[in-house]
Amino acid sequence: METFFKVAGWTTAAILGAAVWNVFPEYRTIISSILVALFICYVFSVLVGVTVRRLIGDELLELRLQTNATADRLELIDRKVTAVLRDALEQRQARTQTLPFRPIVSARTPEAVRSRDPIGSVRNQITETVNQ
């Protein structure tokens, strides 16, 4: 659709330009000067567009290369950190396996719990007082 509007616009401009060229011959110098100026501006805008696209393409390529280099460095750091953490885990597992085994003594007898619980001892005293 955009191409259609461009073709229609240029065709209309050409027809109107030919009509003005033939109807007003005294303005031919002005019309030809305007056409030359428009052509120069059009060529200049095309050159600027091509140059900008090339510069942006070069910058994008450079950014892509930098990103790839950064990703490679991050991957290397990740491998190193993984190796260090794996080594630390192996050392920890080896250290826990060589420790002497201490059996855990269950301190869940009612007397042991009461002796460690100050609030429980107060509660027990209140219960004994109420029971008497």
Short mmCIF file of C-alpha atoms in Angstrom, two decimals:
data_model
loop_
_atom_site.label_atom_id
_atom_site.label_comp_id
_atom_site.label_asym_id
_atom_site.label_seq_id
_atom_site.Cartn_x
_atom_site.Cartn_y
_atom_site.Cartn_z
CA MET A 1 0.00 0.00 0.00
CA GLU A 2 2.90 2.34 0.76
CA THR A 3 4.36 1.70 -2.70
CA PHE A 4 1.02 2.56 -4.28
CA PHE A 5 0.92 5.92 -2.47
CA LYS A 6 4.49 6.67 -3.53
CA VAL A 7 3.74 5.90 -7.19
CA ALA A 8 0.50 7.89 -7.07
CA GLY A 9 2.25 10.84 -5.42
CA TRP A 10 5.09 10.93 -7.94
CA THR A 11 2.67 10.59 -10.86
CA THR A 12 0.52 13.45 -9.57
CA ALA A 13 3.60 15.59 -9.01
CA ALA A 14 4.84 14.87 -12.54
CA ILE A 15 1.49 15.75 -14.11
CA LEU A 16 1.15 18.97 -12.10
CA GLY A 17 4.76 19.87 -12.85
CA ALA A 18 4.25 19.39 -16.59
CA ALA A 19 1.06 21.48 -16.44
CA VAL A 20 2.77 24.32 -14.56
CA TRP A 21 5.79 24.05 -16.90
CA ASN A 22 3.60 24.50 -19.98
CA VAL A 23 1.09 27.00 -18.55
CA PHE A 24 3.62 29.35 -16.92
CA PRO A 25 6.75 29.43 -19.12
CA GLU A 26 8.12 32.49 -17.26
CA TYR A 27 8.52 30.35 -14.09
CA ARG A 28 10.56 27.60 -15.77
CA THR A 29 13.82 28.83 -14.23
CA ILE A 30 12.34 28.77 -10.73
CA ILE A 31 10.76 25.35 -11.28
CA SER A 32 13.98 23.83 -12.63
CA SER A 33 15.95 25.29 -9.68
CA ILE A 34 13.46 23.80 -7.21
CA LEU A 35 13.67 20.40 -8.96
CA VAL A 36 17.49 20.43 -8.81
CA ALA A 37 17.38 21.38 -5.10
CA LEU A 38 14.87 18.60 -4.39
CA PHE A 39 17.00 16.05 -6.24
CA ILE A 40 20.13 17.09 -4.30
CA CYS A 41 18.24 16.86 -0.99
CA TYR A 42 16.89 13.43 -1.94
CA VAL A 43 20.36 12.12 -2.83
CA PHE A 44 21.76 13.62 0.38
CA SER A 45 19.05 11.96 2.50
CA VAL A 46 19.72 8.59 0.83
CA LEU A 47 23.45 8.92 1.54
CA VAL A 48 22.79 9.85 5.16
CA GLY A 49 20.44 6.87 5.55
CA VAL A 50 23.00 4.45 4.12
CA THR A 51 25.76 5.87 6.32
CA VAL A 52 23.63 5.69 9.46
CA ARG A 53 22.63 2.09 8.71
CA ARG A 54 26.27 1.13 8.19
CA LEU A 55 27.35 2.81 11.44
CA ILE A 56 24.53 1.22 13.41
CA GLY A 57 25.36 -2.17 11.87
CA ASP A 58 29.01 -1.81 12.86
CA GLU A 59 28.05 -0.81 16.41
CA LEU A 60 25.65 -3.75 16.70
CA LEU A 61 28.33 -6.13 15.47
CA GLU A 62 30.80 -4.75 18.01
CA LEU A 63 28.22 -5.07 20.80
CA ARG A 64 27.50 -8.65 19.75
CA LEU A 65 31.21 -9.48 19.89
CA GLN A 66 31.52 -7.87 23.33
CA THR A 67 28.46 -9.77 24.54
CA ASN A 68 29.90 -13.05 23.30
CA ALA A 69 33.22 -12.33 25.01
CA THR A 70 31.42 -11.46 28.24
CA ALA A 71 29.32 -14.63 28.02
CA ASP A 72 32.50 -16.69 27.56
CA ARG A 73 34.07 -15.04 30.61
CA LEU A 74 30.93 -15.64 32.66
CA GLU A 75 30.91 -19.28 31.62
CA LEU A 76 34.55 -19.62 32.70
CA ILE A 77 33.81 -17.97 36.04
CA ASP A 78 30.80 -20.26 36.48
CA ARG A 79 32.94 -23.34 35.87
CA LYS A 80 35.57 -22.10 38.36
CA VAL A 81 32.97 -21.32 41.04
CA THR A 82 31.32 -24.70 40.49
CA ALA A 83 34.69 -26.43 40.86
CA VAL A 84 35.49 -24.50 44.06
CA LEU A 85 32.07 -25.26 45.56
CA ARG A 86 32.30 -28.94 44.60
CA ASP A 87 35.77 -29.13 46.21
CA ALA A 88 34.47 -27.43 49.36
CA LEU A 89 31.56 -29.86 49.53
CA GLU A 90 33.88 -32.85 49.13
CA GLN A 91 36.16 -31.50 51.87
CA ARG A 92 33.17 -30.97 54.16
CA GLN A 93 31.87 -34.47 53.51
CA ALA A 94 35.32 -35.93 54.16
CA ARG A 95 35.63 -33.92 57.37
CA THR A 96 32.22 -35.03 58.67
CA GLN A 97 33.01 -38.67 57.90
CA THR A 98 36.24 -38.56 59.92
CA LEU A 99 34.66 -36.96 62.99
CA PRO A 100 34.06 -39.32 65.89
CA PHE A 101 30.44 -40.35 66.21
CA ARG A 102 28.67 -38.89 69.24
CA PRO A 103 25.37 -40.50 70.03
CA ILE A 104 22.65 -37.99 70.69
CA VAL A 105 21.31 -38.46 74.23
CA SER A 106 17.61 -37.92 74.39
CA ALA A 107 16.76 -35.38 77.03
CA ARG A 108 13.03 -35.79 76.71
CA THR A 109 12.38 -37.21 80.10
CA PRO A 110 9.89 -35.10 82.02
CA GLU A 111 12.40 -34.29 84.74
CA ALA A 112 15.01 -33.08 82.26
CA VAL A 113 12.47 -30.93 80.45
CA ARG A 114 11.25 -29.37 83.69
CA SER A 115 14.78 -28.63 84.83
CA ARG A 116 15.54 -26.75 81.61
CA ASP A 117 12.22 -24.89 81.40
CA PRO A 118 12.02 -22.05 83.97
CA ILE A 119 8.43 -21.27 83.02
CA GLY A 120 7.58 -24.93 83.35
CA SER A 121 9.00 -24.99 86.89
CA VAL A 122 6.83 -22.02 87.83
CA ARG A 123 3.87 -23.75 86.22
CA ASN A 124 4.62 -26.90 88.17
CA GLN A 125 4.77 -24.93 91.43
CA ILE A 126 1.43 -23.31 90.65
CA THR A 127 -0.07 -26.71 89.81
CA GLU A 128 1.25 -28.19 93.06
CA THR A 129 -0.14 -25.24 95.03
CA VAL A 130 -3.56 -25.58 93.41
CA ASN A 131 -3.61 -29.34 94.01
CA GLN A 132 -2.95 -28.90 97.74
#
